[in-house]
Short mmCIF file of C-alpha atoms in Angstrom, two decimals:
data_model
loop_
_atom_site.label_atom_id
_atom_site.label_comp_id
_atom_site.label_asym_id
_atom_site.label_seq_id
_atom_site.Cartn_x
_atom_site.Cartn_y
_atom_site.Cartn_z
CA MET N 1 0.00 0.00 0.00
CA MET N 2 1.50 3.31 -1.04
CA ASN N 3 1.86 5.85 1.77
CA ILE N 4 -0.52 8.69 1.01
CA THR N 5 1.96 11.34 2.03
CA ASN N 6 4.35 10.15 -0.68
CA TYR N 7 2.11 11.58 -3.35
CA LYS N 8 -0.12 13.99 -1.44
CA ILE N 9 2.15 17.02 -1.11
CA LEU N 10 0.16 20.13 -0.42
CA LYS N 11 1.57 23.45 -1.59
CA THR N 12 0.48 27.02 -1.27
CA LEU N 13 0.38 29.24 -4.29
CA ALA N 14 -0.88 32.79 -4.32
CA VAL N 15 -3.08 33.21 -7.34
CA SER N 16 -5.14 36.27 -7.96
CA ILE N 17 -8.32 35.89 -9.99
CA PHE N 18 -10.16 38.88 -11.31
CA MET N 19 -13.86 38.48 -11.99
CA GLY N 20 -15.67 41.30 -13.69
CA CYS N 21 -18.94 42.72 -12.46
CA SER N 22 -22.03 40.81 -13.49
CA VAL N 23 -25.72 41.37 -13.33
CA LEU N 24 -25.84 37.99 -11.58
CA ASN N 25 -24.13 39.39 -8.49
CA THR N 26 -27.51 40.31 -7.07
CA GLN N 27 -29.29 37.26 -8.41
CA ALA N 28 -30.08 34.37 -6.05
CA GLN N 29 -30.81 31.91 -8.86
CA ILE N 30 -29.38 31.37 -12.33
CA TYR N 31 -30.00 28.81 -15.06
CA VAL N 32 -27.95 26.54 -17.31
CA ASP N 33 -29.35 24.69 -20.32
CA ALA N 34 -27.14 23.22 -23.05
CA SER N 35 -30.02 23.51 -25.53
CA ALA N 36 -30.82 27.19 -24.80
CA THR N 37 -29.33 28.53 -28.02
CA LYS N 38 -31.76 31.36 -28.87
CA GLY N 39 -31.67 33.53 -25.76
CA ALA N 40 -29.11 35.90 -24.26
CA ASN N 41 -27.27 33.04 -22.49
CA ASP N 42 -26.70 35.17 -19.40
CA GLY N 43 -28.39 32.84 -16.90
CA ARG N 44 -31.35 35.10 -16.09
CA SER N 45 -34.02 32.56 -17.05
CA TRP N 46 -34.46 29.24 -18.77
CA ASN N 47 -34.87 31.04 -22.10
CA ASP N 48 -31.67 33.00 -21.46
CA ALA N 49 -29.80 30.18 -19.71
CA PHE N 50 -26.05 29.71 -19.85
CA THR N 51 -25.11 26.86 -22.15
CA ASP N 52 -21.66 26.49 -20.56
CA LEU N 53 -21.87 25.26 -16.97
CA GLN N 54 -18.34 26.45 -16.17
CA ARG N 55 -19.30 29.99 -17.12
CA ALA N 56 -22.15 29.81 -14.62
CA LEU N 57 -19.84 28.45 -11.92
CA ASP N 58 -17.33 31.25 -12.55
CA THR N 59 -19.96 34.00 -12.65
CA ALA N 60 -22.22 33.00 -9.77
CA PRO N 61 -21.58 34.76 -6.45
CA GLU N 62 -21.33 32.65 -3.34
CA GLY N 63 -24.72 31.41 -2.18
CA THR N 64 -26.23 31.39 -5.68
CA GLU N 65 -28.52 28.51 -6.62
CA ILE N 66 -27.71 27.20 -10.09
CA HIS N 67 -30.40 25.17 -11.87
CA VAL N 68 -29.11 22.94 -14.64
CA ALA N 69 -31.38 21.39 -17.26
CA SER N 70 -31.15 17.73 -18.20
CA GLY N 71 -28.63 17.29 -20.99
CA THR N 72 -24.92 16.71 -21.44
CA TYR N 73 -22.21 19.17 -20.35
CA LYS N 74 -18.45 18.86 -20.82
CA PRO N 75 -15.53 20.68 -19.19
CA THR N 76 -14.41 23.72 -21.15
CA LYS N 77 -11.70 25.21 -18.96
CA ILE N 78 -8.51 24.14 -17.20
CA PRO N 79 -8.66 25.40 -13.61
CA GLY N 80 -6.15 28.18 -13.00
CA SER N 81 -3.79 27.09 -15.73
CA SER N 82 -2.74 27.98 -19.26
CA ILE N 83 -1.54 24.46 -20.01
CA ASP N 84 -2.65 23.44 -23.50
CA ASP N 85 -4.04 20.00 -22.72
CA ASP N 86 -7.73 19.27 -23.12
CA ARG N 87 -7.48 16.34 -20.74
CA LYS N 88 -6.76 18.77 -17.89
CA LYS N 89 -10.09 20.54 -18.39
CA ALA N 90 -12.48 20.05 -15.49
CA PHE N 91 -15.60 21.59 -14.01
CA HIS N 92 -14.39 23.51 -10.97
CA PHE N 93 -15.45 26.04 -8.35
CA ASN N 94 -14.21 27.12 -4.93
CA LYS N 95 -17.20 28.94 -3.41
CA ASP N 96 -20.38 27.75 -1.73
CA LEU N 97 -22.96 27.29 -4.46
CA VAL N 98 -26.17 25.29 -4.67
CA LEU N 99 -25.78 23.32 -7.89
CA LYS N 100 -28.97 21.45 -8.79
CA GLY N 101 -29.39 19.41 -11.94
CA SER N 102 -31.99 17.23 -13.69
CA TYR N 103 -34.38 20.10 -14.40
CA ASN N 104 -37.09 20.09 -17.02
CA PRO N 105 -37.01 23.74 -18.21
CA VAL N 106 -40.68 23.59 -19.27
CA THR N 107 -41.98 22.68 -15.81
CA SER N 108 -38.97 23.98 -13.85
CA LYS N 109 -39.11 20.74 -11.84
CA GLN N 110 -36.37 18.21 -11.25
CA VAL N 111 -36.71 14.76 -12.79
CA PHE N 112 -33.96 12.70 -11.24
CA THR N 113 -34.47 9.80 -13.63
CA ASN N 114 -33.40 12.20 -16.42
CA PRO N 115 -30.24 13.67 -14.90
CA SER N 116 -27.91 16.39 -16.08
CA ILE N 117 -24.79 14.67 -17.39
CA LEU N 118 -21.31 16.06 -16.72
CA SER N 119 -19.08 14.12 -19.07
CA GLY N 120 -15.31 13.96 -19.47
CA ASP N 121 -15.70 11.83 -22.58
CA PHE N 122 -14.85 14.50 -25.13
CA ASN N 123 -15.30 12.20 -28.13
CA ASP N 124 -18.54 10.56 -26.92
CA ASP N 125 -17.06 7.19 -27.73
CA ASP N 126 -16.50 5.40 -24.41
CA VAL N 127 -17.48 1.74 -24.52
CA ILE N 128 -18.59 0.24 -21.19
CA THR N 129 -19.46 -3.44 -21.12
CA GLY N 130 -19.91 -6.12 -18.48
CA SER N 131 -20.04 -5.74 -14.72
CA GLY N 132 -18.11 -6.84 -11.67
CA SER N 133 -14.97 -8.77 -12.63
CA MET N 134 -16.03 -8.57 -16.30
CA LEU N 135 -16.32 -4.78 -16.39
CA SER N 136 -14.56 -3.22 -19.38
CA ILE N 137 -14.17 0.48 -20.21
CA THR N 138 -12.41 1.30 -23.47
CA ARG N 139 -11.85 4.16 -25.95
CA ASN N 140 -11.36 6.65 -23.12
CA SER N 141 -7.76 7.74 -23.73
CA GLU N 142 -8.80 11.31 -24.59
CA ASN N 143 -11.07 11.73 -21.57
CA ALA N 144 -10.63 14.48 -19.00
CA HIS N 145 -8.47 13.57 -16.02
CA HIS N 146 -11.02 15.16 -13.72
CA VAL N 147 -14.68 15.86 -14.41
CA LEU N 148 -15.41 18.12 -11.44
CA ILE N 149 -13.11 19.89 -8.98
CA THR N 150 -14.20 21.92 -5.98
CA GLN N 151 -12.19 23.77 -3.38
CA GLY N 152 -12.66 25.50 -0.05
CA LEU N 153 -16.39 24.87 0.28
CA THR N 154 -18.53 24.40 3.37
CA SER N 155 -21.63 22.30 3.95
CA ALA N 156 -23.67 25.20 2.55
CA ALA N 157 -22.65 24.09 -0.94
CA VAL N 158 -25.03 21.71 -2.73
CA ILE N 159 -24.71 19.59 -5.84
CA GLU N 160 -27.86 17.75 -6.88
CA GLY N 161 -29.20 15.77 -9.83
CA PHE N 162 -26.14 15.05 -11.98
CA TYR N 163 -24.72 12.15 -13.90
CA ILE N 164 -20.96 12.64 -13.89
CA THR N 165 -19.07 10.48 -16.34
CA GLY N 166 -15.87 9.98 -18.27
CA GLY N 167 -13.03 10.97 -15.90
CA PHE N 168 -9.68 9.33 -16.71
CA ALA N 169 -6.96 10.41 -14.23
CA ASN N 170 -3.89 8.73 -15.57
CA ASP N 171 -1.39 11.64 -15.54
CA ASN N 172 0.84 11.81 -12.47
CA ASN N 173 3.41 14.35 -13.57
CA SER N 174 1.88 17.81 -13.43
CA ASP N 175 -0.11 19.89 -10.98
CA ILE N 176 -3.31 21.82 -11.57
CA PHE N 177 -3.46 25.13 -9.73
CA TYR N 178 -6.72 26.80 -8.88
CA SER N 179 -7.46 29.93 -6.88
CA GLY N 180 -4.34 29.81 -4.78
CA LYS N 181 -4.39 26.10 -3.96
CA VAL N 182 -2.99 23.03 -5.66
CA PHE N 183 -4.96 20.32 -7.41
CA TYR N 184 -2.99 17.21 -8.30
CA ASN N 185 -3.72 15.18 -11.41
CA ASP N 186 -2.58 12.05 -9.63
CA ALA N 187 -5.59 12.21 -7.34
CA GLY N 188 -9.12 12.68 -8.47
CA ALA N 189 -10.42 11.96 -11.91
CA GLY N 190 -14.06 12.75 -11.62
CA MET N 191 -14.16 15.34 -8.87
CA HIS N 192 -11.41 16.80 -6.69
CA HIS N 193 -12.03 18.96 -3.61
CA ILE N 194 -9.53 20.86 -1.53
CA ALA N 195 -10.69 22.19 1.84
CA SER N 196 -14.25 22.07 0.61
CA SER N 197 -17.67 21.03 1.84
CA PRO N 198 -20.17 20.72 -1.01
CA SER N 199 -23.51 18.95 -0.82
CA ILE N 200 -24.16 16.72 -3.76
CA VAL N 201 -27.72 15.55 -4.37
CA ASN N 202 -29.28 13.12 -6.77
CA THR N 203 -26.10 12.86 -8.78
CA VAL N 204 -24.82 10.11 -11.05
CA ILE N 205 -21.08 9.75 -11.65
CA SER N 206 -20.49 7.10 -14.26
CA GLY N 207 -18.25 5.81 -16.99
CA ASN N 208 -14.98 7.16 -15.60
CA ALA N 209 -11.58 5.45 -15.82
CA ALA N 210 -8.64 6.64 -13.76
CA ASP N 211 -5.06 5.37 -13.49
CA PHE N 212 -4.37 7.05 -10.17
CA SER N 213 -7.01 8.07 -7.61
CA GLY N 214 -10.56 9.35 -7.28
CA ALA N 215 -11.79 8.58 -10.78
CA GLY N 216 -15.34 9.65 -10.04
CA MET N 217 -14.84 12.21 -7.29
CA TYR N 218 -12.00 13.49 -5.13
CA ASN N 219 -12.65 15.24 -1.81
CA ASP N 220 -9.59 16.75 -0.20
CA ALA N 221 -9.99 18.23 3.30
CA SER N 222 -13.64 18.45 2.36
CA SER N 223 -17.02 17.72 3.90
CA PRO N 224 -19.54 17.38 1.07
CA SER N 225 -23.07 16.05 1.47
CA ILE N 226 -23.81 13.81 -1.48
CA ILE N 227 -27.44 12.82 -1.94
CA ASN N 228 -29.21 10.62 -4.51
CA THR N 229 -25.97 10.20 -6.40
CA VAL N 230 -24.67 7.37 -8.57
CA PHE N 231 -20.98 6.67 -9.14
CA SER N 232 -20.64 4.04 -11.84
CA GLY N 233 -18.02 2.77 -14.28
CA ASN N 234 -15.06 4.62 -12.75
CA ILE N 235 -11.57 3.09 -12.78
CA ALA N 236 -8.54 4.22 -10.73
CA ASP N 237 -5.12 2.58 -10.85
CA TYR N 238 -4.54 3.60 -7.24
CA ASP N 239 -7.35 4.54 -4.86
CA GLY N 240 -11.06 5.27 -5.00
CA GLY N 241 -12.54 4.36 -8.35
CA GLY N 242 -15.80 6.10 -7.52
CA MET N 243 -14.69 8.56 -4.83
CA TYR N 244 -11.55 9.50 -2.93
CA ASN N 245 -11.91 11.32 0.41
CA PHE N 246 -8.80 12.83 2.01
CA PHE N 247 -9.51 14.51 5.35
CA GLY N 248 -12.85 16.24 5.96
CA SER N 249 -16.23 14.77 6.85
CA PRO N 250 -18.31 14.22 3.73
CA SER N 251 -21.97 13.26 4.10
CA ILE N 252 -23.30 10.83 1.52
CA VAL N 253 -27.05 10.14 1.36
CA ASN N 254 -29.29 8.29 -1.11
CA THR N 255 -26.35 7.46 -3.33
CA VAL N 256 -25.21 4.57 -5.56
CA PHE N 257 -21.67 3.36 -6.17
CA SER N 258 -21.84 0.73 -8.88
CA GLY N 259 -19.35 -0.73 -11.34
CA ASN N 260 -16.27 1.19 -10.16
CA VAL N 261 -12.73 -0.25 -10.12
CA ALA N 262 -9.50 0.66 -8.29
CA ASP N 263 -6.55 -1.05 -6.66
CA TYR N 264 -7.90 0.06 -3.28
CA GLY N 265 -11.49 1.13 -2.67
CA GLY N 266 -13.31 0.33 -5.88
CA GLY N 267 -16.34 2.33 -4.83
CA MET N 268 -14.82 4.72 -2.27
CA TYR N 269 -11.47 5.37 -0.61
CA ASN N 270 -11.38 7.21 2.74
CA ALA N 271 -8.07 8.46 4.16
CA ASN N 272 -7.97 10.36 7.47
CA THR N 273 -11.60 11.27 7.07
CA SER N 274 -14.92 10.63 8.79
CA PRO N 275 -17.67 10.37 6.20
CA SER N 276 -21.32 9.82 7.03
CA ILE N 277 -22.95 7.36 4.63
CA VAL N 278 -26.73 6.91 4.71
CA ASN N 279 -29.26 5.18 2.41
CA THR N 280 -26.39 4.36 0.08
CA LEU N 281 -25.77 1.40 -2.21
CA PHE N 282 -22.41 -0.19 -3.08
CA ASN N 283 -22.98 -2.64 -5.93
CA GLU N 284 -20.56 -4.56 -8.16
CA ASN N 285 -17.52 -2.43 -7.40
CA THR N 286 -14.09 -4.07 -7.74
CA ALA N 287 -10.81 -3.56 -5.91
CA ILE N 288 -7.79 -5.33 -7.37
CA ASP N 289 -6.40 -5.54 -3.85
CA SER N 290 -8.65 -4.37 -0.98
CA GLY N 291 -12.03 -2.80 -0.31
CA GLY N 292 -14.33 -3.55 -3.23
CA GLY N 293 -17.02 -1.23 -1.87
CA ILE N 294 -15.01 0.95 0.54
CA PHE N 295 -11.40 1.18 1.69
CA ASN N 296 -10.94 2.96 5.02
CA ILE N 297 -7.51 3.96 6.31
CA SER N 298 -7.20 5.94 9.54
CA SER N 299 -10.85 6.87 9.12
CA SER N 300 -14.01 6.62 11.21
CA SER N 301 -16.85 6.21 8.76
CA ASN N 302 -20.41 6.15 10.07
CA ILE N 303 -22.56 3.95 7.81
CA VAL N 304 -26.33 3.76 8.27
CA ASN N 305 -29.05 1.97 6.27
CA SER N 306 -26.78 1.06 3.40
CA THR N 307 -26.47 -1.93 1.08
CA PHE N 308 -23.31 -3.76 -0.07
CA SER N 309 -23.96 -6.31 -2.80
CA GLY N 310 -21.79 -8.05 -5.39
CA ASN N 311 -18.58 -6.14 -4.65
CA ILE N 312 -15.25 -7.87 -5.35
CA ALA N 313 -11.79 -7.68 -3.74
CA ASN N 314 -8.99 -9.95 -2.57
CA PHE N 315 -9.50 -8.51 0.91
CA GLY N 316 -12.83 -7.08 2.01
CA GLY N 317 -15.25 -7.31 -0.89
CA GLY N 318 -17.61 -5.00 0.96
CA ILE N 319 -15.23 -2.96 3.13
CA HIS N 320 -11.56 -3.09 4.02
CA ASN N 321 -10.45 -1.24 7.16
CA SER N 322 -6.82 -0.35 7.86
CA SER N 323 -6.28 1.28 11.26
CA ALA N 324 -9.89 2.42 10.94
CA SER N 325 -12.93 2.29 13.19
CA PRO N 326 -16.18 2.57 11.21
CA THR N 327 -19.55 2.30 12.92
CA ILE N 328 -22.21 0.51 10.91
CA TYR N 329 -25.95 0.38 11.58
CA ASN N 330 -29.01 -0.98 9.73
CA THR N 331 -26.78 -2.14 6.87
CA VAL N 332 -26.74 -5.32 4.78
CA PHE N 333 -23.80 -7.17 3.17
CA TYR N 334 -24.46 -9.98 0.72
CA GLY N 335 -22.64 -11.44 -2.29
CA ASN N 336 -19.35 -9.67 -1.59
CA GLY N 337 -17.19 -12.66 -0.77
CA SER N 338 -15.48 -11.38 2.34
CA ASP N 339 -17.92 -8.72 3.50
CA ILE N 340 -15.59 -6.85 5.86
CA ASP N 341 -11.83 -7.26 6.27
CA ASN N 342 -10.06 -5.62 9.21
CA SER N 343 -6.39 -4.80 9.66
CA LYS N 344 -5.77 -3.32 13.12
CA SER N 345 -9.40 -2.18 12.93
CA THR N 346 -12.90 -2.78 14.22
CA ALA N 347 -16.29 -2.44 12.53
CA THR N 348 -18.77 -2.08 15.34
CA GLY N 349 -22.49 -1.53 15.05
CA GLU N 350 -25.98 -2.97 15.47
CA HIS N 351 -28.94 -4.22 13.43
CA ASN N 352 -26.73 -5.30 10.53
CA PHE N 353 -26.97 -8.37 8.30
CA SER N 354 -23.98 -10.09 6.71
CA GLU N 355 -23.33 -13.22 4.69
CA HIS N 356 -19.81 -13.76 6.05
CA TYR N 357 -18.79 -11.22 8.71
CA ALA N 358 -18.91 -12.41 12.31
CA GLU N 359 -15.93 -10.71 13.97
CA GLU N 360 -18.09 -8.22 15.86
CA SER N 361 -21.50 -8.46 17.49
CA GLY N 362 -24.44 -6.72 15.85
CA TYR N 363 -24.33 -8.70 12.57
CA THR N 364 -27.02 -11.29 11.83
CA ALA N 365 -25.92 -14.07 9.49
CA LEU N 366 -27.55 -14.39 6.07
CA THR N 367 -27.70 -17.72 4.23
CA THR N 368 -29.87 -16.68 1.26
CA THR N 369 -30.26 -13.46 -0.69
CA PRO N 370 -32.46 -10.91 1.05
CA PHE N 371 -33.00 -8.92 -2.17
CA LEU N 372 -35.83 -8.77 -4.65
CA ASN N 373 -33.60 -9.43 -7.68
CA SER N 374 -29.87 -9.01 -7.15
CA ALA N 375 -29.21 -10.17 -10.72
CA ASN N 376 -30.89 -7.00 -12.00
CA PRO N 377 -29.96 -4.24 -9.53
CA LYS N 378 -31.45 -1.40 -11.59
CA GLY N 379 -34.66 -3.28 -12.29
CA ALA N 380 -36.48 -3.67 -15.59
CA ASP N 381 -36.37 0.06 -16.36
CA GLY N 382 -32.56 0.16 -16.12
CA ILE N 383 -32.70 3.31 -13.97
CA TRP N 384 -31.51 3.75 -10.39
CA PHE N 385 -33.77 5.34 -7.75
CA THR N 386 -36.97 3.75 -9.05
CA THR N 387 -39.35 1.35 -7.35
CA ASP N 388 -38.29 -1.69 -9.42
CA ASP N 389 -34.65 -1.58 -8.25
CA GLY N 390 -33.55 -5.16 -7.66
CA LEU N 391 -31.66 -4.59 -4.39
CA GLN N 392 -34.71 -3.66 -2.36
CA PRO N 393 -35.85 -6.28 0.15
CA SER N 394 -37.96 -9.16 -1.14
CA ALA N 395 -41.38 -9.72 0.38
CA SER N 396 -39.99 -12.40 2.73
CA SER N 397 -36.69 -10.63 3.45
CA PRO N 398 -35.39 -10.65 7.04
CA LEU N 399 -34.34 -7.04 6.43
CA ILE N 400 -37.93 -5.81 6.72
CA ASN N 401 -38.60 -3.89 9.97
CA ALA N 402 -35.25 -5.10 11.36
CA GLY N 403 -33.54 -1.72 11.66
CA ASP N 404 -33.24 0.81 14.47
CA THR N 405 -35.00 4.11 13.72
CA LYS N 406 -32.90 5.88 16.35
CA ARG N 407 -29.86 5.50 14.10
CA LEU N 408 -31.36 7.55 11.27
CA PRO N 409 -29.69 10.99 11.02
CA LEU N 410 -31.59 14.25 10.83
CA ASP N 411 -33.06 15.46 7.56
CA THR N 412 -30.76 18.46 7.40
CA LYS N 413 -31.20 18.83 3.62
CA ASP N 414 -34.99 18.64 3.87
CA LEU N 415 -35.34 15.80 1.38
CA ASP N 416 -39.13 15.74 1.61
CA LYS N 417 -39.42 19.54 1.30
CA ASP N 418 -41.62 19.94 4.37
CA SER N 419 -39.32 22.57 5.95
CA ASN N 420 -38.64 20.24 8.88
CA ILE N 421 -34.92 19.61 9.23
CA THR N 422 -35.12 18.30 12.80
CA GLU N 423 -36.94 15.07 11.90
CA ALA N 424 -35.18 11.82 11.10
CA ILE N 425 -34.38 11.40 7.42
CA PRO N 426 -37.84 10.55 6.04
CA VAL N 427 -37.06 8.84 2.72
CA ASP N 428 -35.15 5.87 1.38
CA ILE N 429 -32.92 5.82 -1.69
CA THR N 430 -35.97 5.96 -4.00
CA ARG N 431 -37.46 8.88 -2.03
CA ARG N 432 -40.16 6.66 -0.60
CA SER N 433 -41.09 6.86 3.08
CA ARG N 434 -38.17 5.62 5.19
CA ILE N 435 -40.07 4.83 8.41
CA ALA N 436 -43.18 2.65 8.40
CA GLY N 437 -44.82 3.13 11.80
CA THR N 438 -42.09 2.72 14.40
CA SER N 439 -39.73 0.53 12.37
CA VAL N 440 -37.26 0.86 9.52
CA ASP N 441 -35.94 -1.75 7.10
CA VAL N 442 -32.26 -2.65 6.94
CA GLY N 443 -30.44 -1.43 3.85
CA ALA N 444 -30.89 1.46 1.43
CA TYR N 445 -34.45 0.54 0.44
CA GLU N 446 -37.71 0.48 2.37
CA HIS N 447 -39.94 -2.42 1.30
CA GLY N 448 -43.49 -1.66 0.15
CA SER N 449 -43.31 2.00 1.13
CA THR N 450 -45.13 4.83 -0.62
CA VAL N 451 -43.80 8.04 -2.12
CA VAL N 452 -43.48 10.82 0.41
CA LEU N 453 -45.66 13.78 -0.51
CA SER N 454 -44.28 17.26 -0.86
CA VAL N 455 -46.29 20.06 0.72
CA LYS N 456 -44.73 22.47 -1.78
CA GLU N 457 -46.86 21.20 -4.68
CA ILE N 458 -49.32 24.09 -4.91
CA ASP N 459 -50.96 25.41 -8.06
CA SER N 460 -53.37 28.27 -8.65
CA ASN N 461 -56.47 26.60 -7.19
CA LYS N 462 -57.59 28.91 -4.41
CA LEU N 463 -58.94 26.58 -1.76
CA ASP N 464 -59.08 27.02 1.98
CA ILE N 465 -58.42 23.77 3.85
CA TYR N 466 -58.59 23.70 7.62
CA SER N 467 -59.49 21.51 10.56
CA THR N 468 -62.25 22.41 13.01
CA GLY N 469 -61.66 21.34 16.58
CA PHE N 470 -63.96 18.35 16.15
CA LYS N 471 -62.07 15.98 13.87
CA THR N 472 -63.67 17.49 10.79
CA LEU N 473 -61.76 18.71 7.79
CA VAL N 474 -63.36 21.66 6.00
CA ILE N 475 -62.56 22.49 2.38
CA HIS N 476 -63.92 25.84 1.27
CA GLY N 477 -63.75 27.00 -2.33
CA VAL N 478 -65.35 26.50 -5.73
CA PHE N 479 -64.37 23.28 -7.48
CA ASN N 480 -64.19 23.72 -11.25
CA ALA N 481 -64.24 19.94 -11.73
CA LYS N 482 -65.04 16.81 -9.80
CA THR N 483 -62.37 16.79 -7.07
CA THR N 484 -60.95 14.14 -4.78
CA ALA N 485 -59.41 14.98 -1.41
CA ASN N 486 -56.94 12.44 -0.02
CA VAL N 487 -55.53 12.61 3.50
CA TYR N 488 -52.13 11.05 4.07
CA SER N 489 -50.04 10.40 7.14
CA LEU N 490 -46.52 11.85 7.12
CA GLN N 491 -45.33 8.35 6.20
CA GLY N 492 -47.33 8.62 2.95
CA LYS N 493 -50.16 6.24 3.93
CA LEU N 494 -53.65 7.12 2.65
CA VAL N 495 -55.84 7.41 5.75
CA ALA N 496 -58.99 9.18 4.46
CA SER N 497 -60.52 10.14 1.12
CA LYS N 498 -63.63 11.80 -0.28
CA THR N 499 -64.74 12.99 -3.72
CA PHE N 500 -66.70 16.23 -4.19
CA ASN N 501 -68.86 17.31 -7.10
CA LYS N 502 -68.09 20.14 -9.49
CA PHE N 503 -69.11 23.63 -8.25
CA SER N 504 -69.26 22.55 -4.60
CA THR N 505 -68.36 25.50 -2.39
CA SER N 506 -68.14 24.22 1.18
CA ASN N 507 -67.43 20.60 1.99
CA SER N 508 -66.40 18.56 4.97
CA LEU N 509 -64.50 15.36 5.45
CA ASP N 510 -64.89 13.21 8.57
CA VAL N 511 -61.50 12.49 10.10
CA SER N 512 -62.74 11.48 13.54
CA THR N 513 -61.01 8.10 13.29
CA LEU N 514 -57.60 9.72 12.96
CA SER N 515 -55.22 10.27 15.81
CA THR N 516 -54.16 13.77 16.73
CA GLY N 517 -51.19 14.81 14.63
CA ILE N 518 -49.90 16.26 11.38
CA TYR N 519 -51.38 15.08 8.08
CA ILE N 520 -51.09 16.02 4.42
CA VAL N 521 -54.20 16.81 2.39
CA LYS N 522 -53.80 16.43 -1.35
CA MET N 523 -56.59 17.43 -3.73
CA TYR N 524 -56.68 16.72 -7.44
CA ASN N 525 -59.22 16.72 -10.27
CA ALA N 526 -59.65 15.66 -13.88
CA LYS N 527 -58.00 18.86 -15.06
CA HIS N 528 -54.77 17.77 -13.34
CA GLN N 529 -54.99 20.66 -10.90
CA VAL N 530 -53.41 19.92 -7.55
CA HIS N 531 -53.58 21.55 -4.14
CA THR N 532 -51.53 20.20 -1.23
CA LYS N 533 -51.51 21.36 2.36
CA LYS N 534 -50.10 20.13 5.66
CA LEU N 535 -52.55 20.30 8.58
CA PHE N 536 -52.59 19.58 12.28
CA ILE N 537 -55.68 17.57 13.22
CA GLN N 538 -56.69 17.86 16.84
#
C-alpha cells in the first residue's frame, strides 16, 4: 500500500483571480441549459440560460442557486492554468454554491431519472461493457483527467441531480493550480475537492476510468453532502474508483456506487476522514487488492441503512479497514465474498446483516439473498432510484422492519421539502417513506413503502383547507371539476378520502377516526390541478 503522504504534497500558491462585475451578483438563482441557443445566455431565465456550466460556476456569487437542465455538459476550462491539454479541463469552483441538476425547463421541476450529465468523454465514444470482474471500459484515452473539482467549500454548498461520467486520471506528472491552492492530477479523476464542503444531491457519476485516484470524485480536506448520487463505471489505478476522500467529513445520502474499479477502494477510498454514509448502495464495485465497496484507512466512517452487494476484492469485498474504526448500523452485506476485512481495525455496530462477517457483534448471518432481484440491480427500467430496483428487500426478506429508527440521522437537507430539518431522514434511496410506523428496514431501500408527498406542490387553485376542533376537515372554495381529497399520514399512507362534485363551495371530510397529529391533504381533479396542504388535526 503506497503511503498517502508520498504523493499527497500540499503546496500554497498565491493566485489572484479577477472576476468582472455581473448582473448575476444580485441574483439568487441562475440557469444553465445546453439547448438554450436562442436567448441571451446570461443565466437570467431558462430562455436565457447559460449553455456552458463552467461559465455559470465562474460568474455565480457565493450562495447562488444554479439550476441545470437535463442534458450533457463537458468541461471547457482548465482550472487556474494555461496548459494546453484538453485532458486537464475540469468543471471547478471554490465557493459555496447550490448546484442542482436534472431540471425540465418547461416545468422547472427536477426529474432525477433524467439527470444532467457532466461528461469527461470529449469524443462521446467510451465503450462500457460487463459488470463486476467482467467490467470493461475502453476508448477513453482522450477523456478528462477530472470531471469536477471543488475547493474550499462548506456544507452550505449543494450539488444535486447530476450524472458525472468519463473521468480518466492517468497523468501523475503535473499539478493543476486553482485559486491559490494546488490540485494534483494524480488524485481525483471525476471530482477533486480541496478544503471544501459541497452537498451533492441526486447525482450520477459514471463511466470514468482513472489510473491514479478518485476517478469519479475526489474530496480533499472536504465535507460534502452527497445525496441521490450514482458513481458508476469509474476506474482508478490507485485509490477510489468512484470517490476519494482525504480529510474532511463528507456526508453521503441516497447514493449509488456501482461498477467502479481501483486497486484500493473500488467504490470509495477514505483516508484520514470521517464520512457519514446513509441510504447508500455499493454494488458490483471491484478492488484489485482491498475494499471492493469501501477502503478505510485511519478513518471513522459512520454507515447507516446502506447496502453492499456483489462487490469484489482480494481482501474485504464489501469494506476493508486499515487502522480504521467505522460504525455501521441498519446495513446489509451480501454477495461480496469477504464482506468486511479488518487490519488493526474494528467495525462495530448494530442491526446489521452479513453473509460472512462475524468478527463483531451486531451482525445477523444471512444464508440466502435478502433482495428482490440481485441479478438486475437497476430493475427492468434500467434506472436507479426507481421502485423496481432489484436490491430492495424481497417480500420475505429478514431485512424488513429489522432496523433501528434511532440510528437515522436528521433530515438536514430537507429531502421531503416539508421545511422540517429536525426530523429523522424521512425517505429511502428511491425517495419513498423511510419509516413505516415505528420501524425501519435494513439497507438502502424500504420495502413496500409509498412516495413521500411534498407540501410544496401548490398550483393556482384557491382553496381554503382547515381543521375544526372536532375531527372534521373543511374544504372551502369553488371546485371547477369533480375533485378528490386524499388525506395522508406523514409516512405517505392514505388514511382518508372523499370525492366532491363540481361547483361545490363548502365541503367537509370526517377524520374522527384519525389520531391527533400532522397530516397532508392532497386534492386533485380531472383537469390535473393539484392543491396540497399540511394540517394539524386535533
